mmCIF file of C-alpha atoms in Angstrom:
data_model
loop_
_atom_site.group_PDB
_atom_site.id
_atom_site.type_symbol
_atom_site.label_atom_id
_atom_site.label_comp_id
_atom_site.label_asym_id
_atom_site.label_seq_id
_atom_site.Cartn_x
_atom_site.Cartn_y
_atom_site.Cartn_z
ATOM 1 C CA MET A 187 -112.790 -106.062 42.507
ATOM 2 C CA GLY A 188 -113.338 -106.309 46.253
ATOM 3 C CA ARG A 189 -111.152 -103.489 47.509
ATOM 4 C CA LEU A 190 -114.041 -102.410 49.764
ATOM 5 C CA ALA A 191 -115.489 -105.844 50.503
ATOM 6 C CA ASN A 192 -117.639 -105.935 53.655
ATOM 7 C CA LYS A 193 -117.509 -102.150 53.997
ATOM 8 C CA VAL A 194 -120.422 -99.723 54.322
ATOM 9 C CA ALA A 195 -120.241 -96.266 52.761
ATOM 10 C CA LEU A 196 -122.393 -93.295 53.737
ATOM 11 C CA ILE A 197 -122.695 -90.968 50.724
ATOM 12 C CA SER A 198 -124.559 -87.671 50.417
ATOM 13 C CA GLY A 199 -126.018 -86.377 47.164
ATOM 14 C CA ILE A 200 -126.459 -89.750 45.447
ATOM 15 C CA ALA A 201 -129.331 -88.842 43.104
ATOM 16 C CA THR A 202 -127.182 -87.305 40.379
ATOM 17 C CA GLY A 203 -123.716 -86.348 39.207
ATOM 18 C CA GLN A 204 -120.685 -87.173 41.284
ATOM 19 C CA GLY A 205 -122.617 -88.703 44.181
ATOM 20 C CA GLN A 206 -124.350 -91.166 41.891
ATOM 21 C CA SER A 207 -120.995 -92.093 40.371
ATOM 22 C CA HIS A 208 -119.377 -92.525 43.796
ATOM 23 C CA ALA A 209 -122.117 -94.874 44.995
ATOM 24 C CA ILE A 210 -121.819 -97.095 41.931
ATOM 25 C CA ARG A 211 -118.014 -97.120 41.881
ATOM 26 C CA LEU A 212 -117.710 -98.013 45.561
ATOM 27 C CA ALA A 213 -120.360 -100.710 45.150
ATOM 28 C CA GLN A 214 -118.361 -102.159 42.258
ATOM 29 C CA GLU A 215 -115.564 -102.714 44.761
ATOM 30 C CA GLY A 216 -117.808 -104.421 47.305
ATOM 31 C CA ALA A 217 -119.260 -101.649 49.483
ATOM 32 C CA ASP A 218 -122.850 -101.502 50.647
ATOM 33 C CA ILE A 219 -124.306 -98.009 50.305
ATOM 34 C CA LEU A 220 -126.214 -95.809 52.727
ATOM 35 C CA GLY A 221 -127.082 -92.830 50.583
ATOM 36 C CA PHE A 222 -129.293 -89.782 50.688
ATOM 37 C CA ASP A 223 -130.243 -86.733 48.664
ATOM 38 C CA ILE A 224 -132.592 -83.775 49.063
ATOM 39 C CA CYS A 225 -134.330 -84.763 45.795
ATOM 40 C CA LYS A 226 -135.904 -81.377 45.250
ATOM 41 C CA GLN A 227 -135.003 -78.077 43.658
ATOM 42 C CA LEU A 228 -133.666 -75.113 45.621
ATOM 43 C CA ASP A 229 -134.764 -71.731 44.286
ATOM 44 C CA SER A 230 -131.198 -70.414 44.304
ATOM 45 C CA VAL A 231 -129.810 -73.234 42.124
ATOM 46 C CA PRO A 232 -129.940 -72.528 38.358
ATOM 47 C CA TYR A 233 -129.571 -76.121 37.124
ATOM 48 C CA GLN A 234 -131.508 -79.347 37.597
ATOM 49 C CA MET A 235 -130.838 -80.937 40.977
ATOM 50 C CA GLY A 236 -131.311 -84.587 41.878
ATOM 51 C CA THR A 237 -134.710 -86.256 41.870
ATOM 52 C CA ILE A 238 -136.390 -89.214 43.522
ATOM 53 C CA GLU A 239 -136.157 -91.034 40.200
ATOM 54 C CA GLY A 240 -132.433 -90.331 40.064
ATOM 55 C CA MET A 241 -131.903 -91.688 43.553
ATOM 56 C CA GLU A 242 -133.944 -94.782 42.720
ATOM 57 C CA GLY A 243 -131.767 -95.262 39.642
ATOM 58 C CA THR A 244 -128.658 -95.120 41.805
ATOM 59 C CA ALA A 245 -130.094 -97.688 44.206
ATOM 60 C CA LYS A 246 -131.024 -100.013 41.349
ATOM 61 C CA ALA A 247 -127.526 -99.764 39.871
ATOM 62 C CA VAL A 248 -125.997 -100.622 43.262
ATOM 63 C CA GLU A 249 -128.370 -103.528 43.811
ATOM 64 C CA ASN A 250 -127.614 -104.841 40.311
ATOM 65 C CA LEU A 251 -124.039 -105.199 41.567
ATOM 66 C CA ASP A 252 -125.378 -107.470 44.318
ATOM 67 C CA ARG A 253 -124.765 -104.877 47.013
ATOM 68 C CA ARG A 254 -127.225 -103.502 49.533
ATOM 69 C CA CYS A 255 -128.426 -99.923 49.209
ATOM 70 C CA ILE A 256 -130.523 -97.939 51.680
ATOM 71 C CA THR A 257 -131.631 -94.513 50.525
ATOM 72 C CA GLY A 258 -133.430 -91.560 52.079
ATOM 73 C CA GLN A 259 -134.799 -88.228 50.938
ATOM 74 C CA ILE A 260 -132.873 -86.134 53.425
ATOM 75 C CA ASP A 261 -131.850 -82.473 53.340
ATOM 76 C CA VAL A 262 -128.199 -82.361 54.398
ATOM 77 C CA ARG A 263 -129.010 -79.205 56.387
ATOM 78 C CA ASP A 264 -131.567 -81.058 58.554
ATOM 79 C CA GLU A 265 -129.457 -82.359 61.418
ATOM 80 C CA ALA A 266 -132.230 -84.274 63.194
ATOM 81 C CA ALA A 267 -133.394 -86.089 60.053
ATOM 82 C CA LEU A 268 -129.823 -86.856 59.050
ATOM 83 C CA GLN A 269 -128.923 -88.222 62.487
ATOM 84 C CA LYS A 270 -132.009 -90.475 62.447
ATOM 85 C CA PHE A 271 -131.330 -91.758 58.927
ATOM 86 C CA VAL A 272 -127.697 -92.538 59.676
ATOM 87 C CA ALA A 273 -128.486 -94.237 63.002
ATOM 88 C CA GLU A 274 -131.184 -96.465 61.512
ATOM 89 C CA GLY A 275 -129.323 -97.210 58.276
ATOM 90 C CA SER A 276 -126.007 -97.997 59.920
ATOM 91 C CA ALA A 277 -127.745 -100.319 62.381
ATOM 92 C CA GLU A 278 -129.330 -102.222 59.485
ATOM 93 C CA LEU A 279 -126.123 -102.438 57.459
ATOM 94 C CA GLY A 280 -123.824 -103.163 60.391
ATOM 95 C CA GLY A 281 -122.031 -99.851 60.890
ATOM 96 C CA ILE A 282 -120.277 -97.265 58.748
ATOM 97 C CA ASP A 283 -116.703 -97.622 57.511
ATOM 98 C CA ILE A 284 -116.571 -94.873 54.878
ATOM 99 C CA VAL A 285 -118.121 -91.416 54.698
ATOM 100 C CA VAL A 286 -118.259 -89.478 51.434
ATOM 101 C CA ALA A 287 -119.611 -86.002 52.195
ATOM 102 C CA ASN A 288 -120.303 -85.094 48.598
ATOM 103 C CA ALA A 289 -123.510 -83.038 48.474
ATOM 104 C CA GLY A 290 -122.934 -79.560 47.107
ATOM 105 C CA ILE A 291 -124.585 -76.818 45.102
ATOM 106 C CA SER A 292 -123.712 -73.684 43.186
ATOM 107 C CA THR A 293 -125.866 -70.612 42.627
ATOM 108 C CA ASP A 294 -125.911 -68.108 39.811
ATOM 109 C CA VAL A 295 -122.743 -66.047 39.477
ATOM 110 C CA SER A 296 -122.395 -62.568 40.961
ATOM 111 C CA PRO A 297 -119.769 -60.202 42.390
ATOM 112 C CA ALA A 298 -119.356 -60.871 46.102
ATOM 113 C CA HIS A 299 -120.906 -57.571 47.179
ATOM 114 C CA GLU A 300 -124.025 -58.275 45.106
ATOM 115 C CA ILE A 301 -124.673 -61.874 46.192
ATOM 116 C CA PRO A 302 -128.168 -62.118 47.707
ATOM 117 C CA ARG A 303 -128.128 -63.309 51.311
ATOM 118 C CA GLN A 304 -130.193 -66.384 50.392
ATOM 119 C CA TRP A 305 -127.611 -67.502 47.829
ATOM 120 C CA TRP A 306 -124.850 -67.096 50.397
ATOM 121 C CA ASP A 307 -126.756 -68.968 53.089
ATOM 122 C CA ASP A 308 -127.771 -71.836 50.790
ATOM 123 C CA VAL A 309 -124.239 -72.480 49.534
ATOM 124 C CA LEU A 310 -122.559 -72.226 52.938
ATOM 125 C CA ASP A 311 -125.279 -74.323 54.591
ATOM 126 C CA VAL A 312 -125.093 -77.130 52.015
ATOM 127 C CA ASN A 313 -121.439 -77.094 50.960
ATOM 128 C CA LEU A 314 -119.826 -76.524 54.353
ATOM 129 C CA THR A 315 -122.284 -77.002 57.207
ATOM 130 C CA GLY A 316 -123.857 -79.974 55.417
ATOM 131 C CA VAL A 317 -120.438 -81.593 55.027
ATOM 132 C CA TRP A 318 -119.824 -81.137 58.752
ATOM 133 C CA LEU A 319 -123.268 -82.509 59.654
ATOM 134 C CA THR A 320 -122.721 -85.585 57.461
ATOM 135 C CA ALA A 321 -119.443 -86.363 59.178
ATOM 136 C CA LYS A 322 -120.885 -85.500 62.578
ATOM 137 C CA ALA A 323 -123.707 -88.015 62.140
ATOM 138 C CA ALA A 324 -121.305 -90.873 61.443
ATOM 139 C CA ILE A 325 -118.289 -90.171 63.633
ATOM 140 C CA PRO A 326 -119.634 -91.233 67.063
ATOM 141 C CA GLN A 327 -120.581 -94.750 65.956
ATOM 142 C CA MET A 328 -117.332 -95.076 63.951
ATOM 143 C CA ILE A 329 -115.393 -94.275 67.126
ATOM 144 C CA GLU A 330 -117.544 -96.635 69.188
ATOM 145 C CA ARG A 331 -117.026 -99.537 66.766
ATOM 146 C CA GLY A 332 -113.275 -99.093 67.054
ATOM 147 C CA ALA A 333 -112.615 -100.336 63.512
ATOM 148 C CA GLY A 334 -111.182 -97.107 62.133
ATOM 149 C CA GLY A 335 -112.436 -95.850 58.809
ATOM 150 C CA SER A 336 -112.108 -93.251 56.092
ATOM 151 C CA ILE A 337 -113.914 -89.927 55.694
ATOM 152 C CA ILE A 338 -113.662 -88.067 52.397
ATOM 153 C CA LEU A 339 -114.958 -84.498 52.107
ATOM 154 C CA THR A 340 -115.632 -83.059 48.656
ATOM 155 C CA SER A 341 -113.994 -79.679 48.216
ATOM 156 C CA SER A 342 -112.988 -78.269 44.822
ATOM 157 C CA ALA A 343 -110.078 -76.716 43.012
ATOM 158 C CA ARG A 344 -111.803 -73.569 44.284
ATOM 159 C CA GLY A 345 -110.843 -74.768 47.767
ATOM 160 C CA LEU A 346 -107.265 -73.672 47.083
ATOM 161 C CA SER A 347 -107.812 -71.032 44.420
ATOM 162 C CA ALA A 348 -110.411 -68.491 43.408
ATOM 163 C CA VAL A 349 -112.322 -67.160 40.433
ATOM 164 C CA GLU A 350 -114.370 -64.009 40.205
ATOM 165 C CA ASN A 351 -118.107 -64.021 40.873
ATOM 166 C CA LEU A 352 -118.236 -67.277 42.885
ATOM 167 C CA ALA A 353 -117.294 -65.982 46.341
ATOM 168 C CA ASN A 354 -119.922 -68.012 48.186
ATOM 169 C CA TYR A 355 -118.838 -71.272 46.549
ATOM 170 C CA THR A 356 -115.145 -70.460 46.938
ATOM 171 C CA ALA A 357 -115.517 -69.578 50.616
ATOM 172 C CA ALA A 358 -117.406 -72.790 51.355
ATOM 173 C CA LYS A 359 -114.885 -74.993 49.540
ATOM 174 C CA HIS A 360 -111.957 -73.318 51.332
ATOM 175 C CA GLY A 361 -113.801 -74.050 54.571
ATOM 176 C CA VAL A 362 -114.139 -77.733 53.717
ATOM 177 C CA ILE A 363 -110.357 -78.074 53.598
ATOM 178 C CA GLY A 364 -110.002 -76.446 57.019
ATOM 179 C CA LEU A 365 -112.669 -78.748 58.414
ATOM 180 C CA MET A 366 -110.920 -81.768 56.911
ATOM 181 C CA ARG A 367 -107.597 -80.870 58.495
ATOM 182 C CA SER A 368 -109.144 -80.383 61.928
ATOM 183 C CA LEU A 369 -111.023 -83.687 61.710
ATOM 184 C CA ALA A 370 -107.882 -85.488 60.550
ATOM 185 C CA LEU A 371 -106.088 -84.408 63.719
ATOM 186 C CA GLU A 372 -109.012 -85.151 66.025
ATOM 187 C CA LEU A 373 -109.758 -88.602 64.629
ATOM 188 C CA ALA A 374 -106.253 -89.927 64.006
ATOM 189 C CA ARG A 375 -106.131 -91.520 67.469
ATOM 190 C CA HIS A 376 -109.176 -93.575 66.451
ATOM 191 C CA SER A 377 -107.530 -94.727 63.191
ATOM 192 C CA ILE A 378 -110.109 -92.752 61.228
ATOM 193 C CA ARG A 379 -108.490 -91.058 58.258
ATOM 194 C CA VAL A 380 -109.922 -87.808 56.871
ATOM 195 C CA ASN A 381 -109.066 -86.426 53.442
ATOM 196 C CA SER A 382 -110.559 -84.190 50.783
ATOM 197 C CA VAL A 383 -110.835 -84.360 46.994
ATOM 198 C CA LEU A 384 -110.490 -81.198 44.909
ATOM 199 C CA PRO A 385 -111.984 -81.643 41.443
ATOM 200 C CA THR A 386 -111.598 -79.171 38.625
ATOM 201 C CA GLN A 387 -114.599 -78.762 36.301
ATOM 202 C CA VAL A 388 -116.573 -82.008 36.224
ATOM 203 C CA ASP A 389 -118.950 -82.994 33.446
ATOM 204 C CA THR A 390 -122.158 -82.685 35.493
ATOM 205 C CA GLY A 391 -125.128 -80.342 35.558
ATOM 206 C CA MET A 392 -123.468 -78.073 38.126
ATOM 207 C CA ILE A 393 -120.954 -77.021 35.478
ATOM 208 C CA MET A 394 -122.743 -77.784 32.225
ATOM 209 C CA ASN A 395 -125.312 -75.021 32.461
ATOM 210 C CA GLU A 396 -125.703 -71.637 30.820
ATOM 211 C CA LYS A 397 -124.788 -69.581 33.901
ATOM 212 C CA ILE A 398 -121.409 -71.246 34.451
ATOM 213 C CA MET A 399 -120.627 -71.398 30.728
ATOM 214 C CA LYS A 400 -121.219 -67.643 30.491
ATOM 215 C CA LEU A 401 -118.869 -67.087 33.442
ATOM 216 C CA PHE A 402 -116.117 -68.835 31.500
ATOM 217 C CA CYS A 403 -117.144 -67.321 28.143
ATOM 218 C CA PRO A 404 -117.852 -63.629 28.860
ATOM 219 C CA GLY A 405 -119.364 -61.795 25.948
ATOM 220 C CA VAL A 406 -120.782 -64.949 24.353
ATOM 221 C CA GLU A 407 -124.574 -64.764 24.483
ATOM 222 C CA ASN A 408 -125.314 -68.488 24.191
ATOM 223 C CA PRO A 409 -122.048 -70.392 24.709
ATOM 224 C CA THR A 410 -121.944 -73.928 23.375
ATOM 225 C CA ARG A 411 -120.392 -76.942 25.028
ATOM 226 C CA GLU A 412 -117.614 -76.753 22.454
ATOM 227 C CA GLN A 413 -116.880 -73.088 23.216
ATOM 228 C CA PHE A 414 -116.853 -73.830 26.935
ATOM 229 C CA ALA A 415 -114.515 -76.793 26.352
ATOM 230 C CA GLU A 416 -112.008 -74.564 24.592
ATOM 231 C CA VAL A 417 -111.894 -72.007 27.403
ATOM 232 C CA SER A 418 -111.966 -74.605 30.187
ATOM 233 C CA GLY A 419 -109.248 -76.654 28.533
ATOM 234 C CA ALA A 420 -106.953 -73.627 28.409
ATOM 235 C CA LEU A 421 -106.940 -73.617 32.222
ATOM 236 C CA ILE A 422 -105.873 -77.270 32.559
ATOM 237 C CA PRO A 423 -102.323 -78.371 31.659
ATOM 238 C CA LEU A 424 -103.354 -81.872 30.597
ATOM 239 C CA PRO A 425 -105.093 -81.891 27.201
ATOM 240 C CA ILE A 426 -108.626 -82.161 28.606
ATOM 241 C CA PRO A 427 -111.434 -79.628 29.102
ATOM 242 C CA TRP A 428 -112.760 -81.225 32.298
ATOM 243 C CA VAL A 429 -112.837 -84.523 34.177
ATOM 244 C CA GLU A 430 -115.608 -87.110 34.349
ATOM 245 C CA PRO A 431 -117.444 -88.015 37.576
ATOM 246 C CA VAL A 432 -115.785 -91.440 37.633
ATOM 247 C CA ASP A 433 -112.357 -89.786 37.764
ATOM 248 C CA VAL A 434 -113.333 -88.254 41.102
ATOM 249 C CA SER A 435 -114.923 -91.550 42.169
ATOM 250 C CA ASN A 436 -111.660 -93.397 41.511
ATOM 251 C CA ALA A 437 -109.767 -90.953 43.737
ATOM 252 C CA ILE A 438 -112.364 -91.432 46.468
ATOM 253 C CA LEU A 439 -112.134 -95.199 46.067
ATOM 254 C CA TRP A 440 -108.386 -95.060 46.622
ATOM 255 C CA LEU A 441 -108.693 -92.835 49.682
ATOM 256 C CA ALA A 442 -111.348 -95.167 51.097
ATOM 257 C CA SER A 443 -109.302 -98.315 50.509
ATOM 258 C CA ASP A 444 -106.507 -99.875 52.518
ATOM 259 C CA GLU A 445 -104.114 -98.791 49.765
ATOM 260 C CA ALA A 446 -104.287 -95.336 51.379
ATOM 261 C CA ARG A 447 -104.192 -96.651 54.953
ATOM 262 C CA TYR A 448 -101.624 -94.082 56.094
ATOM 263 C CA ILE A 449 -102.964 -91.150 54.078
ATOM 264 C CA THR A 450 -104.759 -88.532 56.178
ATOM 265 C CA GLY A 451 -105.103 -84.760 56.167
ATOM 266 C CA VAL A 452 -104.556 -84.567 52.402
ATOM 267 C CA ALA A 453 -106.256 -82.208 49.949
ATOM 268 C CA LEU A 454 -106.046 -84.318 46.782
ATOM 269 C CA PRO A 455 -106.558 -82.471 43.482
ATOM 270 C CA VAL A 456 -108.338 -84.268 40.655
ATOM 271 C CA ASP A 457 -107.728 -81.376 38.324
ATOM 272 C CA GLY A 458 -105.501 -82.243 35.376
ATOM 273 C CA GLY A 459 -102.860 -79.962 36.863
ATOM 274 C CA GLU A 460 -104.999 -76.811 37.130
ATOM 275 C CA LEU A 461 -103.738 -75.923 40.608
ATOM 276 C CA ILE A 462 -100.061 -75.926 39.624
ATOM 277 C CA ARG A 463 -100.490 -73.110 37.108
#
């Protein structure tokens, strides 16, 4: 307990999945949370996205840990709204020490040459531009405070590898790693560390939906969770089919803590060994 005592973490996508897990895990270690989520459905996304109720549930869980939590219904693509939310929230909480640029989406699967332009734009705008905008909103006041800090950008195992029919997602996640490396160099002189986490399949709605299961189980009309687990597990050297959100949260916690005080510019897989195959 207390590895992040007296710290403030800005987290995107806190209404569901990994973002919700990150907010709770960091709060368990003493961080106050400044979190936001779009809390509405995008037409291009084939699974249930976060909701207002989900974000309120995250805030309640954080507050039950006796930590402060400020939330906002913010679209990560809306630079003006994001800048305003971060400025007002960081002023109330006393600054930002940690940034977790987590918000991300996936569309239906398709060969690259058949991807509709809207699917491409949505994924690149959320998964890459939105990550940049989240960091951009926090960096100036982190530099001004002069207390250093840690920025963690969520990429994916797809940030260093590829699968068929997810070119938009793969391109965005590769871009996140390039962005992370540039930021790590630019911010090192300010003692702000910048790293990225690269999860394999995570047990959230982004993966546990019919479209993705069919991608992994071609020819199966209605793949079950058990069928998906068998195929997914064959890709991962450790005897697991996927990781849990808290596994990614624990990696983020370490990168955010002083235990990783000299770790910067790292693309850290949380993948059960998938990327070494």
